PDB file of C-alpha atoms and ligand atoms in Angstrom:
ATOM      1  CA  MET A   1     -15.016 -11.550 -21.267  1.00 42.00           C
ATOM      2  CA  ALA A   2     -15.474  -7.800 -21.607  1.00 44.00           C
ATOM      3  CA  ALA A   3     -13.508  -5.633 -19.238  1.00 72.00           C
ATOM      4  CA  ALA A   4     -16.661  -3.870 -18.000  1.00 90.00           C
ATOM      5  CA  ASN A   5     -16.212  -4.957 -14.401  1.00 97.00           C
ATOM      6  CA  LEU A   6     -12.547  -3.958 -14.113  1.00 98.00           C
ATOM      7  CA  ILE A   7     -11.467  -1.346 -11.570  1.00 98.00           C
ATOM      8  CA  ASP A   8      -8.798   0.617 -13.426  1.00 98.00           C
ATOM      9  CA  GLY A   9      -6.150   1.415 -10.811  1.00 98.00           C
ATOM     10  CA  ARG A  10      -3.912   3.159 -13.329  1.00 98.00           C
ATOM     11  CA  ALA A  11      -6.626   5.622 -14.331  1.00 98.00           C
ATOM     12  CA  ILE A  12      -7.672   6.313 -10.737  1.00 98.00           C
ATOM     13  CA  ALA A  13      -4.054   6.750  -9.610  1.00 98.00           C
ATOM     14  CA  ALA A  14      -3.490   9.190 -12.495  1.00 98.00           C
ATOM     15  CA  GLN A  15      -6.562  11.147 -11.401  1.00 98.00           C
ATOM     16  CA  ILE A  16      -5.240  11.382  -7.819  1.00 98.00           C
ATOM     17  CA  GLN A  17      -1.826  12.462  -9.085  1.00 98.00           C
ATOM     18  CA  SER A  18      -3.403  15.179 -11.207  1.00 98.00           C
ATOM     19  CA  GLU A  19      -5.331  16.431  -8.149  1.00 98.00           C
ATOM     20  CA  LEU A  20      -2.038  16.704  -6.259  1.00 98.00           C
ATOM     21  CA  VAL A  21      -0.506  19.028  -8.876  1.00 98.00           C
ATOM     22  CA  ALA A  22      -2.391  22.047  -7.509  1.00 98.00           C
ATOM     23  CA  ARG A  23      -1.386  21.230  -3.925  1.00 98.00           C
ATOM     24  CA  VAL A  24       2.271  21.009  -4.916  1.00 98.00           C
ATOM     25  CA  ALA A  25       1.952  24.389  -6.671  1.00 98.00           C
ATOM     26  CA  VAL A  26       0.550  25.971  -3.486  1.00 97.00           C
ATOM     27  CA  LEU A  27       3.451  24.523  -1.506  1.00 98.00           C
ATOM     28  CA  LYS A  28       5.974  25.845  -4.006  1.00 97.00           C
ATOM     29  CA  SER A  29       4.454  29.303  -3.910  1.00 97.00           C
ATOM     30  CA  ALA A  30       4.919  29.178  -0.123  1.00 96.00           C
ATOM     31  CA  GLY A  31       8.590  28.288  -0.681  1.00 97.00           C
ATOM     32  CA  VAL A  32       8.239  24.595   0.205  1.00 97.00           C
ATOM     33  CA  ILE A  33       9.317  21.894  -2.229  1.00 98.00           C
ATOM     34  CA  PRO A  34       8.074  18.517  -0.991  1.00 98.00           C
ATOM     35  CA  GLY A  35      11.016  16.236  -0.236  1.00 98.00           C
ATOM     36  CA  LEU A  36      11.058  12.466   0.248  1.00 99.00           C
ATOM     37  CA  ALA A  37      13.929  10.155   1.219  1.00 99.00           C
ATOM     38  CA  PHE A  38      13.937   6.525   0.137  1.00 98.00           C
ATOM     39  CA  VAL A  39      16.090   4.026   1.972  1.00 98.00           C
ATOM     40  CA  ARG A  40      16.817   0.672   0.400  1.00 98.00           C
ATOM     41  CA  VAL A  41      18.957  -1.974   2.071  1.00 98.00           C
ATOM     42  CA  GLY A  42      20.440  -4.789  -0.028  1.00 97.00           C
ATOM     43  CA  GLU A  43      19.601  -5.951  -3.522  1.00 94.00           C
ATOM     44  CA  ASP A  44      16.088  -7.387  -3.285  1.00 95.00           C
ATOM     45  CA  PRO A  45      15.028  -7.262  -6.971  1.00 94.00           C
ATOM     46  CA  ALA A  46      11.379  -6.418  -6.273  1.00 95.00           C
ATOM     47  CA  SER A  47      12.358  -3.589  -3.903  1.00 97.00           C
ATOM     48  CA  LYS A  48      14.613  -2.132  -6.607  1.00 97.00           C
ATOM     49  CA  VAL A  49      11.691  -2.055  -9.031  1.00 97.00           C
ATOM     50  CA  TYR A  50       9.258  -0.591  -6.473  1.00 97.00           C
ATOM     51  CA  VAL A  51      11.612   2.154  -5.296  1.00 98.00           C
ATOM     52  CA  GLY A  52      12.463   2.980  -8.926  1.00 98.00           C
ATOM     53  CA  ARG A  53       8.757   3.434  -9.725  1.00 98.00           C
ATOM     54  CA  LYS A  54       8.235   5.603  -6.652  1.00 98.00           C
ATOM     55  CA  GLU A  55      11.246   7.800  -7.554  1.00 98.00           C
ATOM     56  CA  LYS A  56       9.850   8.303 -11.066  1.00 98.00           C
ATOM     57  CA  ALA A  57       6.387   9.223  -9.776  1.00 98.00           C
ATOM     58  CA  CYS A  58       7.919  11.773  -7.374  1.00 98.00           C
ATOM     59  CA  ALA A  59       9.896  13.397 -10.184  1.00 98.00           C
ATOM     60  CA  GLU A  60       6.775  13.648 -12.363  1.00 98.00           C
ATOM     61  CA  LEU A  61       4.864  15.451  -9.614  1.00 98.00           C
ATOM     62  CA  GLY A  62       7.679  17.782  -8.570  1.00 98.00           C
ATOM     63  CA  ILE A  63       8.534  16.041  -5.303  1.00 98.00           C
ATOM     64  CA  VAL A  64      12.293  16.047  -4.785  1.00 98.00           C
ATOM     65  CA  SER A  65      13.453  12.592  -3.769  1.00 98.00           C
ATOM     66  CA  GLU A  66      16.785  11.142  -2.747  1.00 98.00           C
ATOM     67  CA  THR A  67      17.583   7.462  -2.410  1.00 98.00           C
ATOM     68  CA  HIS A  68      19.980   6.089   0.179  1.00 98.00           C
ATOM     69  CA  LEU A  69      21.385   2.633  -0.482  1.00 98.00           C
ATOM     70  CA  LEU A  70      22.907   0.447   2.214  1.00 98.00           C
ATOM     71  CA  PRO A  71      24.559  -2.934   1.565  1.00 98.00           C
ATOM     72  CA  GLN A  72      22.823  -6.230   2.366  1.00 98.00           C
ATOM     73  CA  ALA A  73      25.179  -6.690   5.345  1.00 98.00           C
ATOM     74  CA  ALA A  74      24.388  -3.270   6.861  1.00 98.00           C
ATOM     75  CA  THR A  75      23.756  -3.338  10.598  1.00 98.00           C
ATOM     76  CA  GLU A  76      20.722  -2.057  12.444  1.00 98.00           C
ATOM     77  CA  VAL A  77      22.955   0.570  14.083  1.00 98.00           C
ATOM     78  CA  GLU A  78      24.041   1.876  10.664  1.00 98.00           C
ATOM     79  CA  LEU A  79      20.467   2.096   9.454  1.00 98.00           C
ATOM     80  CA  LEU A  80      19.350   3.807  12.669  1.00 98.00           C
ATOM     81  CA  ALA A  81      22.131   6.383  12.232  1.00 98.00           C
ATOM     82  CA  LEU A  82      20.964   7.111   8.677  1.00 98.00           C
ATOM     83  CA  ILE A  83      17.352   7.516   9.801  1.00 98.00           C
ATOM     84  CA  ALA A  84      18.412   9.884  12.598  1.00 98.00           C
ATOM     85  CA  LYS A  85      20.149  12.016   9.965  1.00 98.00           C
ATOM     86  CA  LEU A  86      17.106  12.011   7.676  1.00 98.00           C
ATOM     87  CA  ASN A  87      14.798  12.817  10.622  1.00 98.00           C
ATOM     88  CA  ALA A  88      16.902  15.910  11.268  1.00 98.00           C
ATOM     89  CA  THR A  89      17.031  17.078   7.635  1.00 98.00           C
ATOM     90  CA  SER A  90      14.464  19.842   7.300  1.00 97.00           C
ATOM     91  CA  HIS A  91      13.963  19.739   3.508  1.00 98.00           C
ATOM     92  CA  LEU A  92      12.904  16.079   3.751  1.00 98.00           C
ATOM     93  CA  HIS A  93       9.231  15.859   4.696  1.00 98.00           C
ATOM     94  CA  GLY A  94       8.889  12.112   4.292  1.00 98.00           C
ATOM     95  CA  ILE A  95      11.049   9.033   4.843  1.00 99.00           C
ATOM     96  CA  LEU A  96      10.326   5.605   3.354  1.00 98.00           C
ATOM     97  CA  VAL A  97      12.389   2.565   4.333  1.00 98.00           C
ATOM     98  CA  GLN A  98      11.545  -0.106   1.791  1.00 98.00           C
ATOM     99  CA  ALA A  99      10.580  -3.487   3.260  1.00 98.00           C
ATOM    100  CA  PRO A 100      11.583  -6.280   3.456  1.00 97.00           C
ATOM    101  CA  LEU A 101      14.806  -5.549   5.334  1.00 98.00           C
ATOM    102  CA  PRO A 102      17.644  -8.071   5.748  1.00 97.00           C
ATOM    103  CA  LYS A 103      17.202 -10.519   8.647  1.00 97.00           C
ATOM    104  CA  GLN A 104      19.766  -8.858  10.946  1.00 98.00           C
ATOM    105  CA  ILE A 105      17.614  -5.701  11.038  1.00 98.00           C
ATOM    106  CA  CYS A 106      14.398  -5.590  13.055  1.00 98.00           C
ATOM    107  CA  GLU A 107      11.738  -3.851  10.969  1.00 98.00           C
ATOM    108  CA  SER A 108       9.662  -2.729  13.931  1.00 98.00           C
ATOM    109  CA  VAL A 109      12.698  -1.005  15.496  1.00 98.00           C
ATOM    110  CA  ILE A 110      13.360   0.806  12.231  1.00 98.00           C
ATOM    111  CA  PHE A 111       9.766   1.822  11.584  1.00 98.00           C
ATOM    112  CA  SER A 112       9.407   3.219  15.084  1.00 98.00           C
ATOM    113  CA  THR A 113      12.525   5.357  14.635  1.00 98.00           C
ATOM    114  CA  VAL A 114      11.216   7.335  11.661  1.00 98.00           C
ATOM    115  CA  LEU A 115       9.629  10.532  13.044  1.00 98.00           C
ATOM    116  CA  PRO A 116       5.831  10.068  13.089  1.00 98.00           C
ATOM    117  CA  THR A 117       5.471  13.383  11.220  1.00 98.00           C
ATOM    118  CA  LYS A 118       7.719  12.063   8.410  1.00 98.00           C
ATOM    119  CA  ASP A 119       6.263   8.546   8.424  1.00 98.00           C
ATOM    120  CA  VAL A 120       4.613   8.639   4.989  1.00 98.00           C
ATOM    121  CA  ASP A 121       4.345   4.827   5.135  1.00 98.00           C
ATOM    122  CA  GLY A 122       2.090   4.973   8.202  1.00 98.00           C
ATOM    123  CA  PHE A 123       4.115   2.248   9.938  1.00 98.00           C
ATOM    124  CA  HIS A 124       5.153   4.128  13.114  1.00 98.00           C
ATOM    125  CA  PRO A 125       3.263   2.928  16.231  1.00 98.00           C
ATOM    126  CA  VAL A 126       1.849   6.457  16.703  1.00 98.00           C
ATOM    127  CA  ASN A 127       0.294   6.364  13.234  1.00 98.00           C
ATOM    128  CA  VAL A 128      -0.835   2.750  13.644  1.00 98.00           C
ATOM    129  CA  GLY A 129      -2.460   3.768  16.950  1.00 98.00           C
ATOM    130  CA  LYS A 130      -4.175   6.775  15.360  1.00 98.00           C
ATOM    131  CA  LEU A 131      -5.586   4.528  12.638  1.00 98.00           C
ATOM    132  CA  MET A 132      -6.993   2.139  15.249  1.00 98.00           C
ATOM    133  CA  LEU A 133      -8.497   5.070  17.165  1.00 98.00           C
ATOM    134  CA  GLY A 134     -10.113   6.577  14.072  1.00 96.00           C
ATOM    135  CA  ASP A 135      -7.950   9.712  14.487  1.00 97.00           C
ATOM    136  CA  HIS A 136      -7.519  11.137  10.985  1.00 96.00           C
ATOM    137  CA  THR A 137      -4.453  13.252  11.817  1.00 97.00           C
ATOM    138  CA  GLY A 138      -2.042  10.347  11.266  1.00 98.00           C
ATOM    139  CA  PHE A 139      -0.584   8.873   8.085  1.00 98.00           C
ATOM    140  CA  ARG A 140      -2.345   5.785   6.728  1.00 98.00           C
ATOM    141  CA  PRO A 141      -0.381   2.920   5.112  1.00 98.00           C
ATOM    142  CA  CYS A 142      -0.349   3.428   1.357  1.00 98.00           C
ATOM    143  CA  THR A 143      -1.586   0.095   0.004  1.00 98.00           C
ATOM    144  CA  PRO A 144      -4.726  -0.305   2.142  1.00 98.00           C
ATOM    145  CA  ALA A 145      -5.429   3.436   1.803  1.00 98.00           C
ATOM    146  CA  GLY A 146      -5.207   2.893  -1.959  1.00 98.00           C
ATOM    147  CA  VAL A 147      -7.717   0.035  -1.785  1.00 98.00           C
ATOM    148  CA  VAL A 148     -10.160   2.282   0.114  1.00 98.00           C
ATOM    149  CA  GLU A 149      -9.698   5.025  -2.488  1.00 98.00           C
ATOM    150  CA  LEU A 150     -10.364   2.526  -5.313  1.00 98.00           C
ATOM    151  CA  LEU A 151     -13.581   1.423  -3.606  1.00 98.00           C
ATOM    152  CA  ILE A 152     -14.747   5.028  -3.142  1.00 98.00           C
ATOM    153  CA  ARG A 153     -13.939   6.144  -6.674  1.00 98.00           C
ATOM    154  CA  SER A 154     -15.522   3.025  -8.179  1.00 98.00           C
ATOM    155  CA  GLY A 155     -18.759   3.667  -6.298  1.00 98.00           C
ATOM    156  CA  VAL A 156     -18.522   0.485  -4.216  1.00 98.00           C
ATOM    157  CA  LYS A 157     -20.578   0.818  -1.033  1.00 98.00           C
ATOM    158  CA  THR A 158     -18.744  -0.361   2.080  1.00 98.00           C
ATOM    159  CA  GLU A 159     -21.471   0.628   4.559  1.00 98.00           C
ATOM    160  CA  GLY A 160     -22.768  -2.581   6.155  1.00 98.00           C
ATOM    161  CA  ALA A 161     -20.821  -4.734   3.697  1.00 98.00           C
ATOM    162  CA  GLU A 162     -19.369  -8.076   4.703  1.00 98.00           C
ATOM    163  CA  VAL A 163     -15.644  -7.743   3.977  1.00 99.00           C
ATOM    164  CA  VAL A 164     -13.103 -10.551   4.111  1.00 99.00           C
ATOM    165  CA  VAL A 165      -9.455  -9.543   4.304  1.00 99.00           C
ATOM    166  CA  LEU A 166      -7.169 -12.423   3.393  1.00 98.00           C
ATOM    167  CA  GLY A 167      -3.881 -11.903   5.233  1.00 98.00           C
ATOM    168  CA  ARG A 168      -2.936 -10.328   8.552  1.00 98.00           C
ATOM    169  CA  GLY A 169       0.336  -8.574   7.694  1.00 98.00           C
ATOM    170  CA  ASN A 170       1.236  -5.217   9.201  1.00 97.00           C
ATOM    171  CA  ILE A 171       1.604  -3.540   5.788  1.00 98.00           C
ATOM    172  CA  VAL A 172      -1.781  -4.489   4.313  1.00 98.00           C
ATOM    173  CA  GLY A 173      -4.043  -6.969   6.138  1.00 98.00           C
ATOM    174  CA  LYS A 174      -4.251  -5.471   9.622  1.00 98.00           C
ATOM    175  CA  PRO A 175      -4.460  -1.789   8.588  1.00 98.00           C
ATOM    176  CA  MET A 176      -6.938  -2.715   5.829  1.00 98.00           C
ATOM    177  CA  ALA A 177      -9.263  -4.291   8.371  1.00 98.00           C
ATOM    178  CA  ALA A 178      -8.845  -1.322  10.725  1.00 98.00           C
ATOM    179  CA  MET A 179      -9.767   1.172   7.979  1.00 98.00           C
ATOM    180  CA  LEU A 180     -12.883  -0.656   6.828  1.00 98.00           C
ATOM    181  CA  CYS A 181     -14.349  -1.346  10.260  1.00 98.00           C
ATOM    182  CA  GLN A 182     -14.123   2.301  11.421  1.00 97.00           C
ATOM    183  CA  LYS A 183     -17.249   4.319  11.921  1.00 96.00           C
ATOM    184  CA  GLY A 184     -17.531   6.808   9.076  1.00 92.00           C
ATOM    185  CA  GLN A 185     -17.663   7.180   5.343  1.00 90.00           C
ATOM    186  CA  ALA A 186     -15.957   4.642   3.084  1.00 94.00           C
ATOM    187  CA  ALA A 187     -15.887   2.297   6.069  1.00 98.00           C
ATOM    188  CA  ASN A 188     -18.630   0.917   8.374  1.00 98.00           C
ATOM    189  CA  SER A 189     -18.049  -2.626   7.115  1.00 98.00           C
ATOM    190  CA  THR A 190     -18.238  -5.902   9.011  1.00 98.00           C
ATOM    191  CA  VAL A 191     -14.704  -7.193   8.621  1.00 98.00           C
ATOM    192  CA  THR A 192     -13.341 -10.721   8.966  1.00 98.00           C
ATOM    193  CA  ILE A 193      -9.584 -11.293   8.775  1.00 98.00           C
ATOM    194  CA  CYS A 194      -8.647 -14.749   7.476  1.00 98.00           C
ATOM    195  CA  HIS A 195      -5.131 -16.143   7.833  1.00 98.00           C
ATOM    196  CA  SER A 196      -3.112 -19.359   7.846  1.00 97.00           C
ATOM    197  CA  ALA A 197      -4.863 -20.654  10.977  1.00 98.00           C
ATOM    198  CA  THR A 198      -8.420 -19.897   9.790  1.00 98.00           C
ATOM    199  CA  ARG A 199     -10.402 -23.160   9.741  1.00 98.00           C
ATOM    200  CA  ASP A 200     -12.644 -22.674   6.708  1.00 98.00           C
ATOM    201  CA  ILE A 201     -11.513 -19.744   4.556  1.00 98.00           C
ATOM    202  CA  LYS A 202     -13.858 -20.702   1.727  1.00 98.00           C
ATOM    203  CA  ALA A 203     -16.942 -20.439   3.976  1.00 98.00           C
ATOM    204  CA  HIS A 204     -15.901 -16.937   5.057  1.00 98.00           C
ATOM    205  CA  CYS A 205     -15.163 -15.845   1.492  1.00 99.00           C
ATOM    206  CA  LEU A 206     -18.488 -17.100   0.171  1.00 98.00           C
ATOM    207  CA  ARG A 207     -20.299 -14.732   2.558  1.00 98.00           C
ATOM    208  CA  ALA A 208     -18.253 -11.708   1.508  1.00 99.00           C
ATOM    209  CA  ASP A 209     -19.526  -8.729  -0.482  1.00 98.00           C
ATOM    210  CA  ILE A 210     -15.923  -7.489  -0.765  1.00 99.00           C
ATOM    211  CA  ILE A 211     -12.732  -9.579  -0.602  1.00 99.00           C
ATOM    212  CA  VAL A 212      -9.283  -8.019  -0.239  1.00 99.00           C
ATOM    213  CA  ALA A 213      -6.688 -10.657  -1.104  1.00 98.00           C
ATOM    214  CA  ALA A 214      -3.366  -9.843   0.538  1.00 98.00           C
ATOM    215  CA  MET A 215      -1.846 -13.030   1.831  1.00 97.00           C
ATOM    216  CA  GLY A 216       0.893 -13.507  -0.754  1.00 97.00           C
ATOM    217  CA  VAL A 217      -0.172 -16.883  -2.144  1.00 98.00           C
ATOM    218  CA  ALA A 218      -0.302 -17.057  -5.938  1.00 98.00           C
ATOM    219  CA  GLU A 219      -3.861 -17.324  -7.315  1.00 98.00           C
ATOM    220  CA  PHE A 220      -5.214 -18.478  -3.930  1.00 98.00           C
ATOM    221  CA  LEU A 221      -8.727 -17.091  -4.376  1.00 98.00           C
ATOM    222  CA  LYS A 222     -10.602 -19.417  -6.731  1.00 98.00           C
ATOM    223  CA  ALA A 223     -13.974 -18.926  -8.401  1.00 98.00           C
ATOM    224  CA  ASP A 224     -15.703 -21.442  -6.117  1.00 98.00           C
ATOM    225  CA  MET A 225     -14.755 -19.258  -3.117  1.00 98.00           C
ATOM    226  CA  VAL A 226     -16.474 -16.142  -4.465  1.00 98.00           C
ATOM    227  CA  LYS A 227     -20.122 -15.118  -4.159  1.00 98.00           C
ATOM    228  CA  PRO A 228     -21.392 -13.993  -7.591  1.00 98.00           C
ATOM    229  CA  GLY A 229     -21.286 -10.189  -7.768  1.00 98.00           C
ATOM    230  CA  ALA A 230     -18.671  -9.786  -5.024  1.00 98.00           C
ATOM    231  CA  VAL A 231     -16.033  -7.042  -5.346  1.00 98.00           C
ATOM    232  CA  ILE A 232     -12.499  -8.437  -5.514  1.00 98.00           C
ATOM    233  CA  MET A 233      -9.432  -6.368  -4.661  1.00 98.00           C
ATOM    234  CA  ASP A 234      -6.173  -8.178  -5.462  1.00 98.00           C
ATOM    235  CA  VAL A 235      -3.125  -6.897  -3.561  1.00 98.00           C
ATOM    236  CA  GLY A 236      -0.890  -9.900  -4.306  1.00 97.00           C
ATOM    237  CA  VAL A 237       2.324  -9.810  -6.299  1.00 96.00           C
ATOM    238  CA  ASN A 238       3.763 -13.315  -6.697  1.00 97.00           C
ATOM    239  CA  ARG A 239       6.454 -14.514  -9.086  1.00 95.00           C
ATOM    240  CA  VAL A 240       5.656 -17.996 -10.442  1.00 96.00           C
ATOM    241  CA  PRO A 241       7.308 -20.259 -13.046  1.00 96.00           C
ATOM    242  CA  ASP A 242       6.142 -19.716 -16.641  1.00 96.00           C
ATOM    243  CA  ALA A 243       7.723 -21.796 -19.373  1.00 96.00           C
ATOM    244  CA  THR A 244       6.216 -19.557 -22.079  1.00 96.00           C
ATOM    245  CA  SER A 245       7.965 -16.376 -20.915  1.00 95.00           C
ATOM    246  CA  LYS A 246      11.549 -15.395 -21.801  1.00 94.00           C
ATOM    247  CA  THR A 247      12.510 -15.022 -18.143  1.00 93.00           C
ATOM    248  CA  GLY A 248      10.906 -18.347 -17.212  1.00 96.00           C
ATOM    249  CA  THR A 249       8.660 -16.589 -14.688  1.00 96.00           C
ATOM    250  CA  LYS A 250       5.630 -14.304 -14.559  1.00 95.00           C
ATOM    251  CA  LEU A 251       3.841 -12.191 -11.952  1.00 95.00           C
ATOM    252  CA  VAL A 252       0.400 -13.166 -10.728  1.00 97.00           C
ATOM    253  CA  GLY A 253      -1.824 -11.875  -7.944  1.00 98.00           C
ATOM    254  CA  ASP A 254      -3.493 -13.663  -5.029  1.00 98.00           C
ATOM    255  CA  VAL A 255      -6.622 -14.103  -7.180  1.00 98.00           C
ATOM    256  CA  ASP A 256      -7.196 -16.675  -9.929  1.00 98.00           C
ATOM    257  CA  PHE A 257      -8.143 -13.753 -12.152  1.00 98.00           C
ATOM    258  CA  ALA A 258      -9.195 -15.633 -15.315  1.00 98.00           C
ATOM    259  CA  ASN A 259     -11.796 -17.684 -13.469  1.00 98.00           C
ATOM    260  CA  VAL A 260     -12.901 -15.144 -10.847  1.00 98.00           C
ATOM    261  CA  GLN A 261     -13.400 -12.166 -13.189  1.00 98.00           C
ATOM    262  CA  PRO A 262     -16.506 -13.616 -14.932  1.00 98.00           C
ATOM    263  CA  ILE A 263     -18.417 -13.972 -11.640  1.00 98.00           C
ATOM    264  CA  ALA A 264     -17.105 -10.889  -9.800  1.00 98.00           C
ATOM    265  CA  GLY A 265     -19.173  -7.708  -9.625  1.00 98.00           C
ATOM    266  CA  ARG A 266     -16.031  -5.567  -9.821  1.00 98.00           C
ATOM    267  CA  ILE A 267     -12.397  -6.717  -9.792  1.00 98.00           C
ATOM    268  CA  THR A 268      -8.952  -5.144  -9.897  1.00 98.00           C
ATOM    269  CA  PRO A 269      -6.707  -6.366 -12.699  1.00 97.00           C
ATOM    270  CA  ASN A 270      -3.186  -7.325 -11.754  1.00 93.00           C
ATOM    271  CA  PRO A 271      -1.048  -5.501 -12.766  1.00 95.00           C
ATOM    272  CA  GLY A 272      -2.881  -2.189 -13.122  1.00 97.00           C
ATOM    273  CA  GLY A 273      -5.134  -2.428 -10.078  1.00 98.00           C
ATOM    274  CA  VAL A 274      -3.934  -1.853  -6.535  1.00 98.00           C
ATOM    275  CA  GLY A 275      -0.217  -1.403  -7.393  1.00 97.00           C
ATOM    276  CA  PRO A 276      -0.424   2.097  -8.940  1.00 98.00           C
ATOM    277  CA  MET A 277      -2.563   3.210  -5.993  1.00 98.00           C
ATOM    278  CA  THR A 278       0.198   2.441  -3.486  1.00 98.00           C
ATOM    279  CA  ILE A 279       2.351   4.997  -5.285  1.00 98.00           C
ATOM    280  CA  ALA A 280      -0.453   7.553  -5.582  1.00 98.00           C
ATOM    281  CA  MET A 281      -1.128   7.347  -1.847  1.00 98.00           C
ATOM    282  CA  LEU A 282       2.569   7.704  -1.080  1.00 98.00           C
ATOM    283  CA  LEU A 283       2.622  10.914  -3.130  1.00 98.00           C
ATOM    284  CA  GLN A 284      -0.502  12.107  -1.309  1.00 98.00           C
ATOM    285  CA  ASN A 285       1.023  11.366   2.105  1.00 98.00           C
ATOM    286  CA  THR A 286       4.229  13.170   1.134  1.00 98.00           C
ATOM    287  CA  VAL A 287       2.368  16.256  -0.065  1.00 98.00           C
ATOM    288  CA  HIS A 288       0.405  16.179   3.201  1.00 98.00           C
ATOM    289  CA  ALA A 289       3.655  15.922   5.211  1.00 98.00           C
ATOM    290  CA  ALA A 290       4.989  18.991   3.406  1.00 98.00           C
ATOM    291  CA  GLU A 291       1.715  20.861   4.016  1.00 98.00           C
ATOM    292  CA  LEU A 292       2.079  20.187   7.745  1.00 94.00           C
ATOM    293  CA  LYS A 293       5.359  22.057   7.557  1.00 86.00           C
ATOM    294  CA  ILE A 294       3.766  25.303   6.336  1.00 82.00           C
ATOM    295  CA  LYS A 295       0.955  24.940   8.862  1.00 78.00           C
ATOM    296  CA  SER A 296       3.309  24.428  11.797  1.00 74.00           C
TER     297      SER A 296
HETATM  298  N1  GUN B 301       7.179  -3.210   0.908  1.00 61.40           N
HETATM  299  C1  GUN B 301       6.015  -3.602   0.354  1.00 61.40           C
HETATM  300  N2  GUN B 301       5.087  -2.612   0.433  1.00 61.40           N
HETATM  301  C2  GUN B 301       5.688  -1.587   1.071  1.00 61.40           C
HETATM  302  C3  GUN B 301       5.240  -0.278   1.457  1.00 61.40           C
HETATM  303  O1  GUN B 301       4.077   0.129   1.253  1.00 61.40           O
HETATM  304  N3  GUN B 301       6.169   0.490   2.087  1.00 61.40           N
HETATM  305  C4  GUN B 301       7.434   0.057   2.358  1.00 61.40           C
HETATM  306  N4  GUN B 301       8.264   0.873   2.994  1.00 61.40           N
HETATM  307  N5  GUN B 301       7.866  -1.150   2.012  1.00 61.40           N
HETATM  308  C5  GUN B 301       6.997  -1.960   1.371  1.00 61.40           C
END
């Protein structure tokens, strides 16, 4: 099948990154070099890869980043002390604590300790509240913001669309639904959130003009759950066994891509769809955080 209906997340992310170059130059001419702190706790292999990619993207754009590593057994008190230090460091405009955190650390406590003005993840309750209120002065979580940007730049109309969001997590599902149901441009959709207790997910999906799959179940969305012509955004990253690969595993999304692509109107590939957008939106949020500094 030709790739005509693919939404190229890599190309769109590259376009966003190139638009940020001029903004970084303006900041530098005002004496501000955007600074971002990463915090990683433990040795989660996926988190290592994600933070590594984010560090590289920062370096390419001229954002100075520093990564703080804490051991798997670190306590909540230790992590809170580190965040307090980063909050008080003026050359750092953004702070990102990579999730998931070890079990002994409560994520919501950590996310609400990062200063809202440095919360480039959009996870602080103040920023979550602003998103719900339709107040555009807050930071928006990177992955759902990236999905919205992909829809806009691919010319997908969200106005009046029936959207199904699969998954109700705080990082993607809930903020995704909040963004798309707002009054305004690139929103105005009728949103249904489906989750593990939804009675008939297939019936909901079959009505959808746009489906955002973000529940973390490998290849959950099958072709018989998709209305022909629907737009499919795949946020999932799942490692599954694969006897044909050297490592014995492979990564797949939440969408059964091979069978859904032929009937979808537009679809994100995986990899190369939503993933690169998460990074692009993080860079955008960090540049914005630095701009707030020269405006304040
Ligand atoms: N883990 C998975 N996605 C994200 C994200 O967008 N931000 C952070 N901090 N952790 C994550």
